[in-house]
Amino acid sequence: MVVIRAGSAADAAQIAAVQREGWFAAYEGIIPAEIIDRVTAPDDGARVRQSFRTRPWQRMLVAVAPGQEHAVQEGPGQERPGQERPGATAEPAARGIVGYASFGPETDVLSAPWPHPLTSAGEDGNVAELYALYVRPAWWSTGTGRALMERVLARASGTGYLSITLWVLRDNRRARRFYERAGFAPDGATNVLEGLGGVTELRYRRPLDP
């Protein structure tokens, strides 16, 4: 069983590596590979560290492989030449962090461009949002994603949020099934991501237990 702990800027390189690997695996056939390669281009975690600085309301959880709780942080620059192609799967416990989830107050995806401001319901502490949840493909179907989701829901509920939303690509059937098993359902809102090739995403929502 993985260990779930709070993530920090010190984990940025590993989080970025999980994101890149997860995007290539999850979005194959949905988002063109060249777009994924550009959006997740290795930067030693610089984009993730920036998100910690510019989104102080964001909370990050990471899933760590058993026995890897104190693994040395690694960035793309520390990989051996030729070790990986883009999106390739590393040995399951090779890098410590095998998944992550970020969440916080709901953001206004529909009315404002990136970086999206908070909605009034988010600012008031009523509606949370799951911003991202990714797991290394080698750890799919191991309970890692479910463990991250359960912790997110518990933390959001414990903070006082009444409901939580997320955005998922319409054509990502695997992710939609995962979220539906976690109690989410589409609420009718849609959004087109022009910067990712015009793919459509759906908003999902579920109430939180008091």
mmCIF file of N, CA and C in Angstrom, residues 25-119:
data_model
loop_
_atom_site.group_PDB
_atom_site.id
_atom_site.type_symbol
_atom_site.label_atom_id
_atom_site.label_comp_id
_atom_site.label_asym_id
_atom_site.label_seq_id
_atom_site.Cartn_x
_atom_site.Cartn_y
_atom_site.Cartn_z
ATOM 1 N N ALA A 25 0.226 8.381 -21.189
ATOM 2 C CA ALA A 25 -0.537 7.141 -21.092
ATOM 3 C C ALA A 25 -2.039 7.384 -21.156
ATOM 4 N N ALA A 26 -2.522 8.387 -20.422
ATOM 5 C CA ALA A 26 -3.965 8.600 -20.310
ATOM 6 C C ALA A 26 -4.571 9.251 -21.540
ATOM 7 N N TYR A 27 -3.797 10.105 -22.208
ATOM 8 C CA TYR A 27 -4.357 10.902 -23.299
ATOM 9 C C TYR A 27 -3.933 10.427 -24.683
ATOM 10 N N GLU A 28 -3.329 9.244 -24.749
ATOM 11 C CA GLU A 28 -2.965 8.682 -26.050
ATOM 12 C C GLU A 28 -4.222 8.518 -26.906
ATOM 13 N N GLY A 29 -4.192 9.044 -28.116
ATOM 14 C CA GLY A 29 -5.343 8.965 -28.998
ATOM 15 C C GLY A 29 -6.389 10.034 -28.733
ATOM 16 N N ILE A 30 -6.173 10.864 -27.712
ATOM 17 C CA ILE A 30 -7.112 11.943 -27.390
ATOM 18 C C ILE A 30 -6.478 13.300 -27.663
ATOM 19 N N ILE A 31 -5.267 13.500 -27.129
ATOM 20 C CA ILE A 31 -4.492 14.718 -27.376
ATOM 21 C C ILE A 31 -3.270 14.326 -28.195
ATOM 22 N N PRO A 32 -2.970 15.031 -29.277
ATOM 23 C CA PRO A 32 -1.797 14.677 -30.086
ATOM 24 C C PRO A 32 -0.526 14.620 -29.241
ATOM 25 N N ALA A 33 0.326 13.631 -29.527
ATOM 26 C CA ALA A 33 1.537 13.421 -28.730
ATOM 27 C C ALA A 33 2.445 14.637 -28.735
ATOM 28 N N GLU A 34 2.494 15.360 -29.867
ATOM 29 C CA GLU A 34 3.384 16.520 -29.909
ATOM 30 C C GLU A 34 2.912 17.622 -28.971
ATOM 31 N N ILE A 35 1.592 17.725 -28.753
ATOM 32 C CA ILE A 35 1.079 18.716 -27.814
ATOM 33 C C ILE A 35 1.407 18.297 -26.384
ATOM 34 N N ILE A 36 1.218 17.019 -26.077
ATOM 35 C CA ILE A 36 1.570 16.528 -24.747
ATOM 36 C C ILE A 36 3.048 16.755 -24.478
ATOM 37 N N ASP A 37 3.884 16.457 -25.478
ATOM 38 C CA ASP A 37 5.329 16.628 -25.311
ATOM 39 C C ASP A 37 5.679 18.082 -25.008
ATOM 40 N N ARG A 38 4.979 19.004 -25.672
ATOM 41 C CA ARG A 38 5.259 20.425 -25.455
ATOM 42 C C ARG A 38 4.755 20.894 -24.096
ATOM 43 N N VAL A 39 3.533 20.506 -23.749
ATOM 44 C CA VAL A 39 2.927 20.994 -22.510
ATOM 45 C C VAL A 39 3.631 20.441 -21.273
ATOM 46 N N THR A 40 4.130 19.215 -21.376
ATOM 47 C CA THR A 40 4.764 18.576 -20.215
ATOM 48 C C THR A 40 6.278 18.478 -20.378
ATOM 49 N N ALA A 41 6.857 19.293 -21.248
ATOM 50 C CA ALA A 41 8.303 19.226 -21.507
ATOM 51 C C ALA A 41 9.092 19.263 -20.199
ATOM 52 N N PRO A 42 10.080 18.384 -20.038
ATOM 53 C CA PRO A 42 10.857 18.348 -18.792
ATOM 54 C C PRO A 42 11.478 19.698 -18.468
ATOM 55 N N ASP A 43 11.284 20.148 -17.221
ATOM 56 C CA ASP A 43 11.837 21.433 -16.777
ATOM 57 C C ASP A 43 12.329 21.344 -15.337
ATOM 58 N N ASP A 44 12.598 20.102 -14.885
ATOM 59 C CA ASP A 44 13.071 19.861 -13.516
ATOM 60 C C ASP A 44 12.066 20.355 -12.479
ATOM 61 N N GLY A 45 10.793 20.371 -12.843
ATOM 62 C CA GLY A 45 9.743 20.732 -11.898
ATOM 63 C C GLY A 45 9.473 22.221 -11.768
ATOM 64 N N ALA A 46 10.008 23.043 -12.686
ATOM 65 C CA ALA A 46 9.849 24.496 -12.566
ATOM 66 C C ALA A 46 8.382 24.903 -12.601
ATOM 67 N N ARG A 47 7.570 24.311 -13.482
ATOM 68 C CA ARG A 47 6.156 24.690 -13.564
ATOM 69 C C ARG A 47 5.418 24.336 -12.278
ATOM 70 N N VAL A 48 5.751 23.185 -11.711
ATOM 71 C CA VAL A 48 5.097 22.780 -10.467
ATOM 72 C C VAL A 48 5.494 23.708 -9.333
ATOM 73 N N ARG A 49 6.770 24.049 -9.245
ATOM 74 C CA ARG A 49 7.190 24.981 -8.197
ATOM 75 C C ARG A 49 6.499 26.331 -8.354
ATOM 76 N N GLN A 50 6.316 26.764 -9.609
ATOM 77 C CA GLN A 50 5.617 28.030 -9.841
ATOM 78 C C GLN A 50 4.180 27.950 -9.342
ATOM 79 N N SER A 51 3.535 26.806 -9.523
ATOM 80 C CA SER A 51 2.147 26.676 -9.067
ATOM 81 C C SER A 51 2.049 26.787 -7.548
ATOM 82 N N PHE A 52 3.068 26.308 -6.843
ATOM 83 C CA PHE A 52 3.068 26.466 -5.386
ATOM 84 C C PHE A 52 3.161 27.944 -5.008
ATOM 85 N N ARG A 53 3.919 28.710 -5.799
ATOM 86 C CA ARG A 53 4.089 30.133 -5.496
ATOM 87 C C ARG A 53 2.864 30.958 -5.862
ATOM 88 N N THR A 54 2.237 30.645 -7.003
ATOM 89 C CA THR A 54 1.163 31.495 -7.524
ATOM 90 C C THR A 54 -0.229 31.040 -7.112
ATOM 91 N N ARG A 55 -0.358 29.827 -6.573
ATOM 92 C CA ARG A 55 -1.657 29.305 -6.149
ATOM 93 C C ARG A 55 -1.572 28.899 -4.671
ATOM 94 N N PRO A 56 -1.472 29.873 -3.780
ATOM 95 C CA PRO A 56 -1.275 29.530 -2.360
ATOM 96 C C PRO A 56 -2.420 28.737 -1.763
ATOM 97 N N TRP A 57 -3.583 28.767 -2.401
ATOM 98 C CA TRP A 57 -4.734 28.020 -1.891
ATOM 99 C C TRP A 57 -4.680 26.544 -2.286
ATOM 100 N N GLN A 58 -3.794 26.187 -3.209
ATOM 101 C CA GLN A 58 -3.705 24.808 -3.696
ATOM 102 C C GLN A 58 -3.090 23.900 -2.640
ATOM 103 N N ARG A 59 -3.661 22.710 -2.490
ATOM 104 C CA ARG A 59 -3.111 21.687 -1.615
ATOM 105 C C ARG A 59 -2.683 20.496 -2.463
ATOM 106 N N MET A 60 -1.538 19.930 -2.125
ATOM 107 C CA MET A 60 -0.976 18.833 -2.907
ATOM 108 C C MET A 60 -0.800 17.609 -2.018
ATOM 109 N N LEU A 61 -1.213 16.462 -2.507
ATOM 110 C CA LEU A 61 -0.971 15.185 -1.859
ATOM 111 C C LEU A 61 -0.169 14.315 -2.801
ATOM 112 N N VAL A 62 0.765 13.540 -2.262
ATOM 113 C CA VAL A 62 1.542 12.631 -3.099
ATOM 114 C C VAL A 62 1.430 11.221 -2.544
ATOM 115 N N ALA A 63 1.477 10.249 -3.457
ATOM 116 C CA ALA A 63 1.491 8.835 -3.093
ATOM 117 C C ALA A 63 2.908 8.330 -3.270
ATOM 118 N N VAL A 64 3.463 7.752 -2.214
ATOM 119 C CA VAL A 64 4.852 7.311 -2.215
ATOM 120 C C VAL A 64 4.884 5.789 -2.128
ATOM 121 N N ALA A 65 5.718 5.170 -2.954
ATOM 122 C CA ALA A 65 5.833 3.721 -2.954
ATOM 123 C C ALA A 65 6.355 3.226 -1.613
ATOM 124 N N PRO A 66 5.898 2.067 -1.163
ATOM 125 C CA PRO A 66 6.363 1.541 0.123
ATOM 126 C C PRO A 66 7.890 1.433 0.146
ATOM 127 N N GLY A 67 8.473 1.877 1.242
ATOM 128 C CA GLY A 67 9.918 1.818 1.378
ATOM 129 C C GLY A 67 10.647 2.946 0.710
ATOM 130 N N GLN A 68 9.889 3.852 0.023
ATOM 131 C CA GLN A 68 10.507 4.956 -0.709
ATOM 132 C C GLN A 68 10.191 6.308 -0.078
ATOM 133 N N GLU A 69 9.709 6.304 1.167
ATOM 134 C CA GLU A 69 9.264 7.545 1.795
ATOM 135 C C GLU A 69 10.359 8.598 1.869
ATOM 136 N N HIS A 70 11.605 8.160 1.923
ATOM 137 C CA HIS A 70 12.717 9.105 2.044
ATOM 138 C C HIS A 70 13.590 9.081 0.800
ATOM 139 N N ALA A 71 12.989 8.715 -0.337
ATOM 140 C CA ALA A 71 13.758 8.649 -1.582
ATOM 141 C C ALA A 71 14.321 10.013 -1.946
ATOM 142 N N VAL A 72 15.511 10.021 -2.526
ATOM 143 C CA VAL A 72 16.138 11.257 -2.964
ATOM 144 C C VAL A 72 15.347 11.830 -4.117
ATOM 145 N N GLN A 73 15.124 13.147 -4.088
ATOM 146 C CA GLN A 73 14.393 13.798 -5.167
ATOM 147 C C GLN A 73 15.184 13.669 -6.454
ATOM 148 N N GLU A 74 14.491 13.356 -7.540
ATOM 149 C CA GLU A 74 15.135 13.251 -8.828
ATOM 150 C C GLU A 74 14.463 14.162 -9.819
ATOM 151 N N GLY A 75 15.233 14.729 -10.704
ATOM 152 C CA GLY A 75 14.691 15.515 -11.800
ATOM 153 C C GLY A 75 15.085 14.900 -13.107
ATOM 154 N N PRO A 76 14.498 15.352 -14.222
ATOM 155 C CA PRO A 76 14.816 14.787 -15.531
ATOM 156 C C PRO A 76 16.304 14.840 -15.833
ATOM 157 N N GLY A 77 17.013 15.834 -15.324
ATOM 158 C CA GLY A 77 18.427 15.944 -15.619
ATOM 159 C C GLY A 77 19.264 14.867 -14.974
ATOM 160 N N GLN A 78 18.687 14.098 -14.034
ATOM 161 C CA GLN A 78 19.433 13.059 -13.358
ATOM 162 C C GLN A 78 19.218 11.687 -13.973
ATOM 163 N N GLU A 79 18.423 11.587 -15.007
ATOM 164 C CA GLU A 79 18.206 10.307 -15.653
ATOM 165 C C GLU A 79 19.414 9.946 -16.497
ATOM 166 N N ARG A 80 19.691 8.659 -16.588
ATOM 167 C CA ARG A 80 20.803 8.218 -17.428
ATOM 168 C C ARG A 80 20.440 8.425 -18.885
ATOM 169 N N PRO A 81 21.368 8.854 -19.741
ATOM 170 C CA PRO A 81 21.063 9.055 -21.149
ATOM 171 C C PRO A 81 20.488 7.782 -21.766
ATOM 172 N N GLY A 82 19.374 7.970 -22.486
ATOM 173 C CA GLY A 82 18.757 6.838 -23.167
ATOM 174 C C GLY A 82 17.902 5.971 -22.275
ATOM 175 N N GLN A 83 17.759 6.359 -21.002
ATOM 176 C CA GLN A 83 17.004 5.529 -20.075
ATOM 177 C C GLN A 83 15.526 5.515 -20.399
ATOM 178 N N GLU A 84 14.967 6.653 -20.820
ATOM 179 C CA GLU A 84 13.530 6.737 -21.051
ATOM 180 C C GLU A 84 13.218 7.451 -22.348
ATOM 181 N N ARG A 85 12.169 7.035 -22.988
ATOM 182 C CA ARG A 85 11.555 7.814 -24.049
ATOM 183 C C ARG A 85 10.416 8.589 -23.411
ATOM 184 N N PRO A 86 9.848 9.616 -24.086
ATOM 185 C CA PRO A 86 8.736 10.361 -23.491
ATOM 186 C C PRO A 86 7.584 9.443 -23.116
ATOM 187 N N GLY A 87 7.132 9.563 -21.874
ATOM 188 C CA GLY A 87 5.985 8.792 -21.423
ATOM 189 C C GLY A 87 6.286 7.363 -21.065
ATOM 190 N N ALA A 88 7.548 6.938 -21.094
ATOM 191 C CA ALA A 88 7.875 5.559 -20.781
ATOM 192 C C ALA A 88 7.654 5.297 -19.297
ATOM 193 N N THR A 89 7.435 4.028 -18.958
ATOM 194 C CA THR A 89 7.183 3.644 -17.579
ATOM 195 C C THR A 89 8.468 3.235 -16.901
ATOM 196 N N ALA A 90 8.748 3.857 -15.753
ATOM 197 C CA ALA A 90 9.914 3.493 -14.974
ATOM 198 C C ALA A 90 9.576 2.310 -14.087
ATOM 199 N N GLU A 91 10.605 1.706 -13.467
ATOM 200 C CA GLU A 91 10.346 0.665 -12.492
ATOM 201 C C GLU A 91 9.457 1.246 -11.394
ATOM 202 N N PRO A 92 8.475 0.481 -10.913
ATOM 203 C CA PRO A 92 7.455 1.027 -10.044
ATOM 204 C C PRO A 92 7.958 1.823 -8.848
ATOM 205 N N ALA A 93 9.015 1.393 -8.170
ATOM 206 C CA ALA A 93 9.464 2.088 -6.968
ATOM 207 C C ALA A 93 10.723 2.899 -7.207
ATOM 208 N N ALA A 94 11.054 3.135 -8.478
ATOM 209 C CA ALA A 94 12.340 3.738 -8.787
ATOM 210 C C ALA A 94 12.448 5.175 -8.333
ATOM 211 N N ARG A 95 11.325 5.871 -8.231
ATOM 212 C CA ARG A 95 11.430 7.297 -7.977
ATOM 213 C C ARG A 95 10.644 7.769 -6.776
ATOM 214 N N GLY A 96 10.179 6.865 -5.935
ATOM 215 C CA GLY A 96 9.485 7.289 -4.729
ATOM 216 C C GLY A 96 8.042 7.676 -4.974
ATOM 217 N N ILE A 97 7.786 8.859 -5.528
ATOM 218 C CA ILE A 97 6.434 9.337 -5.768
ATOM 219 C C ILE A 97 5.846 8.656 -7.006
ATOM 220 N N VAL A 98 4.703 8.001 -6.824
ATOM 221 C CA VAL A 98 4.079 7.268 -7.925
ATOM 222 C C VAL A 98 2.731 7.866 -8.315
ATOM 223 N N GLY A 99 2.286 8.894 -7.609
ATOM 224 C CA GLY A 99 1.029 9.555 -7.942
ATOM 225 C C GLY A 99 0.876 10.820 -7.145
ATOM 226 N N TYR A 100 -0.023 11.671 -7.589
ATOM 227 C CA TYR A 100 -0.281 12.906 -6.848
ATOM 228 C C TYR A 100 -1.686 13.406 -7.155
ATOM 229 N N ALA A 101 -2.181 14.241 -6.260
ATOM 230 C CA ALA A 101 -3.465 14.913 -6.462
ATOM 231 C C ALA A 101 -3.349 16.326 -5.914
ATOM 232 N N SER A 102 -3.944 17.278 -6.620
ATOM 233 C CA SER A 102 -3.980 18.653 -6.132
ATOM 234 C C SER A 102 -5.434 19.116 -6.094
ATOM 235 N N PHE A 103 -5.757 19.925 -5.086
ATOM 236 C CA PHE A 103 -7.132 20.367 -4.911
ATOM 237 C C PHE A 103 -7.139 21.674 -4.139
ATOM 238 N N GLY A 104 -8.313 22.290 -4.090
ATOM 239 C CA GLY A 104 -8.467 23.557 -3.384
ATOM 240 C C GLY A 104 -9.830 24.140 -3.711
ATOM 241 N N PRO A 105 -10.003 25.446 -3.552
ATOM 242 C CA PRO A 105 -11.285 26.077 -3.867
ATOM 243 C C PRO A 105 -11.595 25.986 -5.366
ATOM 244 N N GLU A 106 -12.868 25.973 -5.707
ATOM 245 C CA GLU A 106 -13.285 25.906 -7.106
ATOM 246 C C GLU A 106 -12.791 27.133 -7.881
ATOM 247 N N THR A 107 -12.321 26.892 -9.113
ATOM 248 C CA THR A 107 -11.868 27.978 -9.977
ATOM 249 C C THR A 107 -12.878 28.227 -11.100
ATOM 250 N N ASP A 108 -12.817 29.435 -11.645
ATOM 251 C CA ASP A 108 -13.767 29.849 -12.684
ATOM 252 C C ASP A 108 -13.210 29.510 -14.059
ATOM 253 N N VAL A 109 -13.386 28.266 -14.465
ATOM 254 C CA VAL A 109 -12.856 27.789 -15.745
ATOM 255 C C VAL A 109 -13.615 28.385 -16.919
ATOM 256 N N LEU A 110 -14.916 28.604 -16.769
ATOM 257 C CA LEU A 110 -15.766 28.983 -17.902
ATOM 258 C C LEU A 110 -15.728 30.472 -18.229
ATOM 259 N N SER A 111 -15.495 31.313 -17.248
ATOM 260 C CA SER A 111 -15.643 32.748 -17.473
ATOM 261 C C SER A 111 -14.338 33.514 -17.584
ATOM 262 N N ALA A 112 -13.216 32.874 -17.286
ATOM 263 C CA ALA A 112 -11.944 33.604 -17.272
ATOM 264 C C ALA A 112 -10.835 32.709 -17.809
ATOM 265 N N PRO A 113 -9.870 33.312 -18.522
ATOM 266 C CA PRO A 113 -8.761 32.528 -19.059
ATOM 267 C C PRO A 113 -7.800 32.103 -17.944
ATOM 268 N N TRP A 114 -6.891 31.209 -18.289
ATOM 269 C CA TRP A 114 -5.852 30.781 -17.355
ATOM 270 C C TRP A 114 -4.912 31.956 -17.059
ATOM 271 N N PRO A 115 -4.476 32.145 -15.818
ATOM 272 C CA PRO A 115 -4.824 31.347 -14.633
ATOM 273 C C PRO A 115 -6.212 31.698 -14.103
ATOM 274 N N HIS A 116 -7.045 30.683 -13.940
ATOM 275 C CA HIS A 116 -8.436 30.919 -13.575
ATOM 276 C C HIS A 116 -8.545 31.463 -12.148
ATOM 277 N N PRO A 117 -9.357 32.519 -11.954
ATOM 278 C CA PRO A 117 -9.609 33.010 -10.593
ATOM 279 C C PRO A 117 -10.562 32.069 -9.861
ATOM 280 N N LEU A 118 -10.722 32.273 -8.586
ATOM 281 C CA LEU A 118 -11.654 31.467 -7.817
ATOM 282 C C LEU A 118 -13.085 31.919 -8.087
ATOM 283 N N THR A 119 -14.013 30.966 -8.062
ATOM 284 C CA THR A 119 -15.426 31.323 -8.112
ATOM 285 C C THR A 119 -15.828 31.885 -6.748
#
